């Protein structure tokens, strides 16, 4: 008798362990041991429901399994969700709402329930309600980002929805950083996304979001939306509107985080650059180091100008003799590569230094120009160090 009791206890312990391990992950296996386990029944109904797709509502076995699960465990969100979605497939959102409301009260961690509630809220035009369920899903199931962020990005591109979005930017929601990164990198309308962040209170002021602001600023420039780029820049913490019209090398114009509205340095094989103060610690100069025969772009900056005649002037030299080394300055209307070349001038680089100087006509319709500096190291065996500055672009009197 004692042996029989011990054997029975061992069996139930083994069965319980199997069910606990498999009733969600492998409900069919769990039900072979305990045929009326509520969690396994709900998981089985859920799996069959997902596999059946549009035909699930017409499968009586799925509904029967969900109801049997509820009879064993009344507070069962998965079974309630299966019944709720099944009812809504037949009778619309109204038919499924009672079961889904209870499922949502029991847990907000069930992603399928949140998806249904999002669709239901959208069907009623309840933007705030839909966003609250997005919020629940993203807080409890970070893996839902890959499904929800593309939809949220499209939503963020609609100004009508911005008031409802504002609380998640201002709080901020714990998923805001990941969403902002996704939206900045994937939107086809960076200008709209920039206005979205401006109108909803602006991104939080910390290093993570500052990097995203810089990335968005660059996207605006690359998209050719220069007016949007200037507008967005003015809204950022630490912005100095005066730099928009300034070409020279100053502290504000060489802040890397606002490039390319400030000077942006390029790095390529054999070419590197840095802004350094002179021996007196006053003026800033651009130092470019180039290996033998290296060529490439050194730097660029967007400058906002009015139509008219401008005097361009830049001093350039090398730290030592440089065989065949040259630098080329160019101004393009708009984008650095796609815009029309307004002016370009190449001059040798030598230790004694030289000024590159000219009068340039900026036509109407070219409110933003890209100033680019390119260089070639020539054949000096040890490469070169080129030093540029001061540089200026000054409008001449009419």
mmCIF file of C-alpha atoms in Angstrom:
data_model
loop_
_atom_site.group_PDB
_atom_site.id
_atom_site.type_symbol
_atom_site.label_atom_id
_atom_site.label_comp_id
_atom_site.label_asym_id
_atom_site.label_seq_id
_atom_site.Cartn_x
_atom_site.Cartn_y
_atom_site.Cartn_z
ATOM 1 C CA UNK A 1 0.000 0.000 0.000
ATOM 2 C CA UNK A 2 2.760 2.448 0.991
ATOM 3 C CA UNK A 3 4.578 1.627 -2.221
ATOM 4 C CA UNK A 4 1.393 2.352 -4.206
ATOM 5 C CA UNK A 5 0.969 5.752 -2.532
ATOM 6 C CA UNK A 6 4.613 6.591 -3.163
ATOM 7 C CA UNK A 7 4.226 5.549 -6.798
ATOM 8 C CA UNK A 8 1.095 7.684 -7.148
ATOM 9 C CA UNK A 9 2.820 10.677 -5.588
ATOM 10 C CA UNK A 10 5.763 10.218 -7.920
ATOM 11 C CA UNK A 11 3.398 10.051 -10.913
ATOM 12 C CA UNK A 12 1.527 13.222 -9.936
ATOM 13 C CA UNK A 13 4.814 15.028 -9.273
ATOM 14 C CA UNK A 14 6.089 13.954 -12.677
ATOM 15 C CA UNK A 15 2.804 14.852 -14.384
ATOM 16 C CA UNK A 16 2.725 18.236 -12.681
ATOM 17 C CA UNK A 17 6.284 18.985 -13.765
ATOM 18 C CA UNK A 18 5.499 18.000 -17.358
ATOM 19 C CA UNK A 19 2.341 20.109 -17.426
ATOM 20 C CA UNK A 20 4.062 23.132 -15.883
ATOM 21 C CA UNK A 21 6.815 22.855 -18.459
ATOM 22 C CA UNK A 22 4.668 22.167 -21.504
ATOM 23 C CA UNK A 23 1.169 23.555 -20.962
ATOM 24 C CA UNK A 24 2.016 26.803 -22.768
ATOM 25 C CA UNK A 25 4.943 25.686 -24.898
ATOM 26 C CA UNK A 26 3.506 22.301 -25.950
ATOM 27 C CA UNK A 27 -0.122 22.056 -24.803
ATOM 28 C CA UNK A 28 -0.815 18.794 -26.689
ATOM 29 C CA UNK A 29 1.891 17.026 -24.661
ATOM 30 C CA UNK A 30 0.624 18.546 -21.416
ATOM 31 C CA UNK A 31 -2.940 17.379 -22.085
ATOM 32 C CA UNK A 32 -1.769 13.786 -22.492
ATOM 33 C CA UNK A 33 -0.856 13.862 -18.809
ATOM 34 C CA UNK A 34 -3.643 16.043 -17.420
ATOM 35 C CA UNK A 35 -6.466 16.219 -19.909
ATOM 36 C CA UNK A 36 -8.335 19.099 -18.279
ATOM 37 C CA UNK A 37 -5.432 21.465 -17.505
ATOM 38 C CA UNK A 38 -6.928 24.945 -18.006
ATOM 39 C CA UNK A 39 -3.756 26.646 -19.220
ATOM 40 C CA UNK A 40 -2.961 23.864 -21.686
ATOM 41 C CA UNK A 41 -6.540 23.875 -23.011
ATOM 42 C CA UNK A 42 -6.363 27.634 -23.561
ATOM 43 C CA UNK A 43 -2.944 27.366 -25.224
ATOM 44 C CA UNK A 44 -4.206 24.565 -27.460
ATOM 45 C CA UNK A 45 -7.228 26.614 -28.482
ATOM 46 C CA UNK A 46 -4.981 29.610 -29.111
ATOM 47 C CA UNK A 47 -2.612 27.634 -31.344
ATOM 48 C CA UNK A 48 -5.427 26.075 -33.337
ATOM 49 C CA UNK A 49 -7.087 29.465 -33.659
ATOM 50 C CA UNK A 50 -3.892 31.016 -35.049
ATOM 51 C CA UNK A 51 -3.363 28.129 -37.466
ATOM 52 C CA UNK A 52 -6.973 28.233 -38.716
ATOM 53 C CA UNK A 53 -6.859 31.936 -39.543
ATOM 54 C CA UNK A 54 -10.085 33.255 -41.042
ATOM 55 C CA UNK A 55 -11.757 29.837 -40.621
ATOM 56 C CA UNK A 56 -11.189 29.781 -36.856
ATOM 57 C CA UNK A 57 -14.599 31.225 -35.999
ATOM 58 C CA UNK A 58 -16.288 28.289 -37.719
ATOM 59 C CA UNK A 59 -14.307 25.615 -35.846
ATOM 60 C CA UNK A 60 -16.437 24.391 -32.908
ATOM 61 C CA UNK A 61 -13.545 22.488 -31.348
ATOM 62 C CA UNK A 62 -11.542 25.683 -30.833
ATOM 63 C CA UNK A 63 -14.427 27.441 -29.108
ATOM 64 C CA UNK A 64 -15.216 24.307 -27.077
ATOM 65 C CA UNK A 65 -11.598 24.056 -25.860
ATOM 66 C CA UNK A 66 -11.598 27.730 -24.849
ATOM 67 C CA UNK A 67 -14.886 27.332 -22.974
ATOM 68 C CA UNK A 68 -13.655 24.181 -21.267
ATOM 69 C CA UNK A 69 -10.553 26.076 -20.179
ATOM 70 C CA UNK A 70 -12.724 28.845 -18.719
ATOM 71 C CA UNK A 71 -14.817 26.307 -16.820
ATOM 72 C CA UNK A 72 -11.599 25.035 -15.197
ATOM 73 C CA UNK A 73 -10.100 28.497 -14.615
ATOM 74 C CA UNK A 74 -12.521 31.398 -14.842
ATOM 75 C CA UNK A 75 -9.828 34.097 -14.797
ATOM 76 C CA UNK A 76 -8.160 32.922 -17.990
ATOM 77 C CA UNK A 77 -7.157 35.773 -20.345
ATOM 78 C CA UNK A 78 -5.996 33.558 -23.217
ATOM 79 C CA UNK A 79 -9.273 31.629 -23.360
ATOM 80 C CA UNK A 80 -11.246 34.860 -23.085
ATOM 81 C CA UNK A 81 -9.242 36.360 -25.911
ATOM 82 C CA UNK A 82 -9.852 33.329 -28.151
ATOM 83 C CA UNK A 83 -13.585 33.559 -27.472
ATOM 84 C CA UNK A 84 -13.599 37.336 -27.918
ATOM 85 C CA UNK A 85 -11.822 37.311 -31.264
ATOM 86 C CA UNK A 86 -13.935 34.384 -32.438
ATOM 87 C CA UNK A 87 -17.105 36.324 -31.546
ATOM 88 C CA UNK A 88 -15.867 39.471 -33.268
ATOM 89 C CA UNK A 89 -15.081 37.532 -36.442
ATOM 90 C CA UNK A 90 -18.740 36.579 -36.607
ATOM 91 C CA UNK A 91 -20.499 39.582 -35.121
ATOM 92 C CA UNK A 92 -18.026 42.443 -35.328
ATOM 93 C CA UNK A 93 -16.153 44.320 -32.623
ATOM 94 C CA UNK A 94 -19.312 44.793 -30.558
ATOM 95 C CA UNK A 95 -19.744 41.032 -30.184
ATOM 96 C CA UNK A 96 -16.173 40.484 -29.036
ATOM 97 C CA UNK A 97 -15.883 43.500 -26.750
ATOM 98 C CA UNK A 98 -17.166 41.939 -23.446
ATOM 99 C CA UNK A 99 -14.708 39.035 -23.473
ATOM 100 C CA UNK A 100 -11.822 41.212 -24.642
ATOM 101 C CA UNK A 101 -12.482 43.831 -21.969
ATOM 102 C CA UNK A 102 -12.241 41.175 -19.262
ATOM 103 C CA UNK A 103 -9.106 39.660 -20.849
ATOM 104 C CA UNK A 104 -7.489 43.114 -20.826
ATOM 105 C CA UNK A 105 -8.377 43.675 -17.171
ATOM 106 C CA UNK A 106 -6.784 40.358 -16.228
ATOM 107 C CA UNK A 107 -3.490 41.112 -17.990
ATOM 108 C CA UNK A 108 -2.017 43.713 -20.289
ATOM 109 C CA UNK A 109 0.831 41.430 -21.241
ATOM 110 C CA UNK A 110 -1.116 39.465 -23.852
ATOM 111 C CA UNK A 111 -0.001 40.943 -27.164
ATOM 112 C CA UNK A 112 -2.832 39.542 -29.269
ATOM 113 C CA UNK A 113 -5.373 41.141 -26.918
ATOM 114 C CA UNK A 114 -3.643 44.504 -27.257
ATOM 115 C CA UNK A 115 -3.603 44.161 -31.054
ATOM 116 C CA UNK A 116 -7.356 43.504 -31.064
ATOM 117 C CA UNK A 117 -7.987 46.450 -28.754
ATOM 118 C CA UNK A 118 -5.922 48.696 -31.029
ATOM 119 C CA UNK A 119 -8.027 47.693 -34.043
ATOM 120 C CA UNK A 120 -11.236 48.109 -32.067
ATOM 121 C CA UNK A 121 -10.249 51.599 -30.904
ATOM 122 C CA UNK A 122 -9.294 52.594 -34.453
ATOM 123 C CA UNK A 123 -12.684 51.382 -35.707
ATOM 124 C CA UNK A 124 -14.323 53.887 -33.323
ATOM 125 C CA UNK A 125 -11.932 56.692 -34.248
ATOM 126 C CA UNK A 126 -10.516 56.617 -30.706
ATOM 127 C CA UNK A 127 -6.913 57.703 -31.367
ATOM 128 C CA UNK A 128 -6.019 58.151 -27.690
ATOM 129 C CA UNK A 129 -7.408 54.717 -26.870
ATOM 130 C CA UNK A 130 -5.488 53.049 -29.686
ATOM 131 C CA UNK A 131 -2.256 54.725 -28.601
ATOM 132 C CA UNK A 132 -2.788 53.629 -24.997
ATOM 133 C CA UNK A 133 -2.890 50.011 -26.182
ATOM 134 C CA UNK A 134 0.227 50.563 -28.297
ATOM 135 C CA UNK A 135 1.806 51.847 -25.090
ATOM 136 C CA UNK A 136 0.723 48.789 -23.081
ATOM 137 C CA UNK A 137 2.060 46.433 -25.749
ATOM 138 C CA UNK A 138 5.404 48.215 -26.088
ATOM 139 C CA UNK A 139 5.918 48.458 -22.312
ATOM 140 C CA UNK A 140 5.192 44.812 -21.635
ATOM 141 C CA UNK A 141 6.418 43.181 -24.853
ATOM 142 C CA UNK A 142 9.492 44.954 -26.287
ATOM 143 C CA UNK A 143 9.525 42.341 -29.060
ATOM 144 C CA UNK A 144 6.393 43.982 -30.467
ATOM 145 C CA UNK A 145 8.494 46.929 -31.667
ATOM 146 C CA UNK A 146 9.188 45.359 -35.053
ATOM 147 C CA UNK A 147 5.448 45.074 -35.679
ATOM 148 C CA UNK A 148 4.252 48.308 -34.098
ATOM 149 C CA UNK A 149 6.971 50.847 -34.908
ATOM 150 C CA UNK A 150 6.322 50.904 -38.687
ATOM 151 C CA UNK A 151 2.639 51.636 -38.018
ATOM 152 C CA UNK A 152 3.449 54.235 -35.364
ATOM 153 C CA UNK A 153 5.864 55.956 -37.749
ATOM 154 C CA UNK A 154 3.131 56.328 -40.359
ATOM 155 C CA UNK A 155 0.807 57.610 -37.614
ATOM 156 C CA UNK A 156 3.441 60.153 -36.502
ATOM 157 C CA UNK A 157 3.464 61.511 -40.062
ATOM 158 C CA UNK A 158 -0.194 62.569 -39.680
ATOM 159 C CA UNK A 159 -0.489 65.976 -37.929
ATOM 160 C CA UNK A 160 -4.071 65.203 -36.893
ATOM 161 C CA UNK A 161 -2.739 62.565 -34.499
ATOM 162 C CA UNK A 162 -0.020 64.685 -32.880
ATOM 163 C CA UNK A 163 -2.074 65.946 -29.901
ATOM 164 C CA UNK A 164 -2.777 62.364 -28.794
ATOM 165 C CA UNK A 165 0.888 61.438 -29.266
ATOM 166 C CA UNK A 166 2.205 64.325 -27.159
ATOM 167 C CA UNK A 167 1.993 62.634 -23.738
ATOM 168 C CA UNK A 168 4.279 59.779 -24.830
ATOM 169 C CA UNK A 169 6.949 62.263 -25.957
ATOM 170 C CA UNK A 170 6.649 64.575 -22.952
ATOM 171 C CA UNK A 171 6.555 61.871 -20.240
ATOM 172 C CA UNK A 172 8.565 60.246 -21.970
ATOM 173 C CA UNK A 173 7.410 56.662 -22.576
ATOM 174 C CA UNK A 174 10.130 54.041 -21.934
ATOM 175 C CA UNK A 175 9.999 52.996 -25.598
ATOM 176 C CA UNK A 176 10.339 56.547 -26.973
ATOM 177 C CA UNK A 177 14.089 56.289 -27.614
ATOM 178 C CA UNK A 178 13.765 53.128 -29.684
ATOM 179 C CA UNK A 179 10.776 54.539 -31.544
ATOM 180 C CA UNK A 180 12.466 57.868 -32.275
ATOM 181 C CA UNK A 181 15.491 56.027 -33.643
ATOM 182 C CA UNK A 182 13.278 53.852 -35.872
ATOM 183 C CA UNK A 183 11.221 56.798 -37.113
ATOM 184 C CA UNK A 184 14.258 58.970 -37.882
ATOM 185 C CA UNK A 185 15.957 56.190 -39.836
ATOM 186 C CA UNK A 186 12.938 54.800 -41.676
ATOM 187 C CA UNK A 187 10.550 57.662 -42.402
ATOM 188 C CA UNK A 188 10.234 58.842 -45.980
ATOM 189 C CA UNK A 189 9.190 62.261 -44.661
ATOM 190 C CA UNK A 190 11.953 63.448 -42.297
ATOM 191 C CA UNK A 191 10.582 67.010 -42.393
ATOM 192 C CA UNK A 192 7.233 65.826 -41.030
ATOM 193 C CA UNK A 193 8.914 63.757 -38.325
ATOM 194 C CA UNK A 194 10.971 66.813 -37.329
ATOM 195 C CA UNK A 195 7.776 68.863 -36.977
ATOM 196 C CA UNK A 196 6.164 65.985 -35.074
ATOM 197 C CA UNK A 197 8.865 66.091 -32.405
ATOM 198 C CA UNK A 198 8.726 69.882 -32.259
ATOM 199 C CA UNK A 199 4.939 70.023 -31.871
ATOM 200 C CA UNK A 200 4.794 67.260 -29.261
ATOM 201 C CA UNK A 201 7.213 68.959 -26.881
ATOM 202 C CA UNK A 202 10.631 68.042 -28.254
ATOM 203 C CA UNK A 203 12.802 65.048 -27.460
ATOM 204 C CA UNK A 204 14.181 64.744 -23.899
ATOM 205 C CA UNK A 205 17.467 66.513 -23.283
ATOM 206 C CA UNK A 206 20.039 63.795 -22.797
ATOM 207 C CA UNK A 207 22.900 62.355 -24.836
ATOM 208 C CA UNK A 208 20.898 59.536 -26.432
ATOM 209 C CA UNK A 209 18.285 61.881 -27.837
ATOM 210 C CA UNK A 210 20.881 64.522 -28.759
ATOM 211 C CA UNK A 211 22.480 61.951 -31.068
ATOM 212 C CA UNK A 212 19.086 61.286 -32.658
ATOM 213 C CA UNK A 213 18.506 65.013 -33.153
ATOM 214 C CA UNK A 214 21.838 65.240 -34.965
ATOM 215 C CA UNK A 215 20.911 62.235 -37.104
ATOM 216 C CA UNK A 216 17.558 63.772 -38.008
ATOM 217 C CA UNK A 217 19.227 67.081 -38.831
ATOM 218 C CA UNK A 218 21.520 65.289 -41.275
ATOM 219 C CA UNK A 219 18.593 63.402 -42.800
ATOM 220 C CA UNK A 220 16.806 66.695 -43.443
ATOM 221 C CA UNK A 221 19.856 68.007 -45.280
ATOM 222 C CA UNK A 222 20.351 64.840 -47.306
ATOM 223 C CA UNK A 223 16.678 64.987 -48.310
ATOM 224 C CA UNK A 224 17.238 68.516 -49.611
ATOM 225 C CA UNK A 225 14.760 70.044 -47.134
ATOM 226 C CA UNK A 226 17.020 72.928 -46.127
ATOM 227 C CA UNK A 227 14.279 75.181 -44.780
ATOM 228 C CA UNK A 228 13.069 72.319 -42.562
ATOM 229 C CA UNK A 229 16.649 71.684 -41.420
ATOM 230 C CA UNK A 230 17.093 75.329 -40.368
ATOM 231 C CA UNK A 231 13.718 75.373 -38.615
ATOM 232 C CA UNK A 232 14.467 72.155 -36.742
ATOM 233 C CA UNK A 233 17.944 73.364 -35.779
ATOM 234 C CA UNK A 234 16.522 76.540 -34.218
ATOM 235 C CA UNK A 235 14.334 74.386 -31.942
ATOM 236 C CA UNK A 236 17.253 72.402 -30.514
ATOM 237 C CA UNK A 237 18.874 72.984 -27.163
ATOM 238 C CA UNK A 238 22.095 74.977 -27.616
ATOM 239 C CA UNK A 239 21.263 76.187 -31.120
ATOM 240 C CA UNK A 240 22.823 79.467 -32.273
ATOM 241 C CA UNK A 241 20.892 80.852 -35.304
ATOM 242 C CA UNK A 242 23.824 83.098 -36.206
ATOM 243 C CA UNK A 243 25.861 80.106 -37.402
ATOM 244 C CA UNK A 244 23.406 79.471 -40.241
ATOM 245 C CA UNK A 245 24.852 82.380 -42.252
ATOM 246 C CA UNK A 246 28.475 81.989 -41.064
ATOM 247 C CA UNK A 247 31.202 80.160 -43.006
ATOM 248 C CA UNK A 248 34.192 80.852 -40.750
ATOM 249 C CA UNK A 249 35.815 78.514 -38.243
ATOM 250 C CA UNK A 250 34.505 79.492 -34.808
ATOM 251 C CA UNK A 251 33.482 77.667 -31.657
ATOM 252 C CA UNK A 252 29.772 77.621 -32.585
ATOM 253 C CA UNK A 253 30.351 76.758 -36.268
ATOM 254 C CA UNK A 254 32.560 73.782 -35.443
ATOM 255 C CA UNK A 255 30.214 72.038 -32.983
ATOM 256 C CA UNK A 256 30.103 68.530 -34.376
ATOM 257 C CA UNK A 257 26.631 67.711 -33.046
ATOM 258 C CA UNK A 258 24.910 70.170 -35.396
ATOM 259 C CA UNK A 259 26.720 69.147 -38.600
ATOM 260 C CA UNK A 260 26.301 69.794 -41.477
ATOM 261 C CA UNK A 261 24.701 73.107 -40.481
ATOM 262 C CA UNK A 262 27.982 73.445 -38.616
ATOM 263 C CA UNK A 263 31.237 72.208 -40.152
ATOM 264 C CA UNK A 264 31.266 68.465 -40.767
ATOM 265 C CA UNK A 265 34.595 66.668 -41.109
ATOM 266 C CA UNK A 266 34.932 63.663 -43.396
ATOM 267 C CA UNK A 267 37.115 60.646 -42.779
ATOM 268 C CA UNK A 268 38.336 58.404 -45.583
ATOM 269 C CA UNK A 269 41.339 56.092 -46.095
ATOM 270 C CA UNK A 270 44.482 58.157 -45.642
ATOM 271 C CA UNK A 271 42.574 61.366 -44.842
ATOM 272 C CA UNK A 272 41.584 62.840 -41.470
ATOM 273 C CA UNK A 273 40.819 66.283 -40.107
ATOM 274 C CA UNK A 274 40.414 68.184 -36.848
ATOM 275 C CA UNK A 275 39.647 71.716 -35.704
ATOM 276 C CA UNK A 276 42.446 73.043 -33.474
ATOM 277 C CA UNK A 277 43.179 76.381 -31.883
ATOM 278 C CA UNK A 278 46.313 78.233 -32.923
ATOM 279 C CA UNK A 279 49.420 78.747 -30.795
ATOM 280 C CA UNK A 280 47.772 81.628 -28.927
ATOM 281 C CA UNK A 281 44.668 79.559 -28.152
ATOM 282 C CA UNK A 282 42.482 82.045 -29.986
ATOM 283 C CA UNK A 283 41.701 81.409 -33.658
ATOM 284 C CA UNK A 284 40.460 78.007 -34.827
ATOM 285 C CA UNK A 285 42.089 76.325 -37.811
ATOM 286 C CA UNK A 286 41.209 73.216 -39.756
ATOM 287 C CA UNK A 287 44.120 70.746 -39.811
ATOM 288 C CA UNK A 288 43.922 67.982 -42.427
ATOM 289 C CA UNK A 289 46.402 65.095 -42.426
ATOM 290 C CA UNK A 290 46.779 63.181 -45.681
ATOM 291 C CA UNK A 291 48.947 60.227 -46.633
ATOM 292 C CA UNK A 292 50.963 60.240 -49.857
ATOM 293 C CA UNK A 293 48.733 60.352 -52.977
ATOM 294 C CA UNK A 294 45.562 60.433 -50.879
ATOM 295 C CA UNK A 295 42.625 62.472 -52.170
ATOM 296 C CA UNK A 296 39.191 63.204 -50.785
ATOM 297 C CA UNK A 297 36.692 65.561 -49.231
ATOM 298 C CA UNK A 298 37.867 67.208 -46.038
ATOM 299 C CA UNK A 299 34.844 69.129 -44.761
ATOM 300 C CA UNK A 300 31.517 70.709 -45.635
ATOM 301 C CA UNK A 301 29.047 73.198 -44.179
ATOM 302 C CA UNK A 302 25.586 74.423 -45.135
ATOM 303 C CA UNK A 303 25.322 78.220 -45.284
ATOM 304 C CA UNK A 304 22.014 80.089 -45.615
ATOM 305 C CA UNK A 305 22.350 83.163 -47.807
ATOM 306 C CA UNK A 306 20.301 85.811 -49.600
ATOM 307 C CA UNK A 307 20.838 86.397 -53.349
ATOM 308 C CA UNK A 308 23.677 88.764 -54.174
ATOM 309 C CA UNK A 309 27.433 89.044 -54.633
ATOM 310 C CA UNK A 310 29.742 87.591 -51.989
ATOM 311 C CA UNK A 311 33.470 87.717 -51.393
ATOM 312 C CA UNK A 312 34.959 84.326 -50.620
ATOM 313 C CA UNK A 313 38.341 84.259 -48.891
ATOM 314 C CA UNK A 314 40.312 81.428 -47.304
ATOM 315 C CA UNK A 315 43.938 81.100 -46.214
ATOM 316 C CA UNK A 316 45.618 77.737 -46.708
ATOM 317 C CA UNK A 317 49.103 76.319 -46.226
ATOM 318 C CA UNK A 318 51.040 73.203 -45.322
ATOM 319 C CA UNK A 319 53.209 72.533 -42.276
ATOM 320 C CA UNK A 320 56.097 71.427 -44.536
ATOM 321 C CA UNK A 321 56.904 71.207 -48.224
ATOM 322 C CA UNK A 322 54.290 69.338 -50.239
ATOM 323 C CA UNK A 323 54.999 68.070 -53.753
ATOM 324 C CA UNK A 324 51.917 68.523 -55.934
ATOM 325 C CA UNK A 325 49.507 69.062 -53.029
ATOM 326 C CA UNK A 326 46.372 71.049 -53.891
ATOM 327 C CA UNK A 327 43.085 72.027 -52.294
ATOM 328 C CA UNK A 328 39.801 72.818 -53.978
ATOM 329 C CA UNK A 329 36.985 74.900 -52.541
ATOM 330 C CA UNK A 330 33.536 74.688 -54.074
ATOM 331 C CA UNK A 331 30.075 76.130 -53.509
ATOM 332 C CA UNK A 332 26.997 74.248 -54.617
ATOM 333 C CA UNK A 333 23.401 75.359 -54.612
ATOM 334 C CA UNK A 334 21.661 73.081 -52.126
ATOM 335 C CA UNK A 335 22.936 69.538 -51.651
ATOM 336 C CA UNK A 336 26.679 68.906 -51.501
ATOM 337 C CA UNK A 337 26.656 66.364 -54.329
ATOM 338 C CA UNK A 338 23.406 66.840 -56.205
ATOM 339 C CA UNK A 339 23.276 70.631 -56.290
ATOM 340 C CA UNK A 340 24.500 72.823 -59.131
ATOM 341 C CA UNK A 341 28.094 74.015 -58.788
ATOM 342 C CA UNK A 342 28.051 77.796 -58.355
ATOM 343 C CA UNK A 343 31.789 78.230 -58.042
ATOM 344 C CA UNK A 344 34.915 76.138 -57.704
ATOM 345 C CA UNK A 345 38.589 77.036 -57.346
ATOM 346 C CA UNK A 346 41.696 74.926 -56.940
ATOM 347 C CA UNK A 347 45.008 76.236 -55.563
ATOM 348 C CA UNK A 348 48.366 74.706 -54.594
ATOM 349 C CA UNK A 349 49.199 73.970 -50.975
ATOM 350 C CA UNK A 350 52.619 75.206 -49.854
ATOM 351 C CA UNK A 351 54.421 76.116 -46.593
ATOM 352 C CA UNK A 352 54.443 79.847 -47.388
ATOM 353 C CA UNK A 353 50.648 79.840 -47.553
ATOM 354 C CA UNK A 354 48.287 81.512 -49.981
ATOM 355 C CA UNK A 355 44.843 83.095 -50.093
ATOM 356 C CA UNK A 356 42.033 81.716 -52.200
ATOM 357 C CA UNK A 357 39.854 84.697 -53.010
ATOM 358 C CA UNK A 358 37.029 85.471 -55.424
ATOM 359 C CA UNK A 359 33.689 87.248 -55.880
ATOM 360 C CA UNK A 360 30.788 84.817 -56.241
ATOM 361 C CA UNK A 361 27.264 85.586 -57.426
ATOM 362 C CA UNK A 362 24.561 83.718 -55.485
ATOM 363 C CA UNK A 363 21.395 83.597 -57.630
ATOM 364 C CA UNK A 364 17.804 83.878 -56.476
ATOM 365 C CA UNK A 365 16.261 80.560 -55.501
ATOM 366 C CA UNK A 366 19.476 79.312 -53.898
ATOM 367 C CA UNK A 367 18.773 80.089 -50.242
ATOM 368 C CA UNK A 368 21.134 77.417 -48.948
ATOM 369 C CA UNK A 369 24.552 76.566 -50.307
ATOM 370 C CA UNK A 370 27.000 73.816 -49.463
ATOM 371 C CA UNK A 371 30.609 74.859 -48.993
ATOM 372 C CA UNK A 372 32.964 71.929 -49.571
ATOM 373 C CA UNK A 373 36.689 71.600 -49.150
ATOM 374 C CA UNK A 374 38.556 68.850 -51.015
ATOM 375 C CA UNK A 375 42.259 68.132 -51.180
ATOM 376 C CA UNK A 376 44.944 65.961 -52.762
ATOM 377 C CA UNK A 377 48.190 65.177 -50.920
ATOM 378 C CA UNK A 378 50.423 64.945 -53.972
ATOM 379 C CA UNK A 379 53.622 62.900 -53.940
ATOM 380 C CA UNK A 380 55.344 64.008 -50.736
ATOM 381 C CA UNK A 381 56.771 60.760 -49.275
ATOM 382 C CA UNK A 382 55.532 61.445 -45.752
ATOM 383 C CA UNK A 383 52.165 62.821 -46.741
ATOM 384 C CA UNK A 384 51.093 66.322 -45.716
ATOM 385 C CA UNK A 385 49.461 68.326 -42.975
ATOM 386 C CA UNK A 386 47.350 71.069 -44.524
ATOM 387 C CA UNK A 387 46.109 73.993 -42.432
ATOM 388 C CA UNK A 388 43.083 76.039 -43.475
ATOM 389 C CA UNK A 389 41.773 79.318 -42.106
ATOM 390 C CA UNK A 390 40.694 81.890 -41.513
ATOM 391 C CA UNK A 391 37.857 81.539 -44.030
ATOM 392 C CA UNK A 392 34.918 83.813 -44.760
ATOM 393 C CA UNK A 393 31.998 84.476 -47.085
ATOM 394 C CA UNK A 394 30.887 88.096 -46.855
ATOM 395 C CA UNK A 395 28.080 89.753 -48.783
ATOM 396 C CA UNK A 396 29.141 92.792 -50.787
ATOM 397 C CA UNK A 397 27.130 96.024 -50.913
ATOM 398 C CA UNK A 398 24.782 96.339 -53.873
#
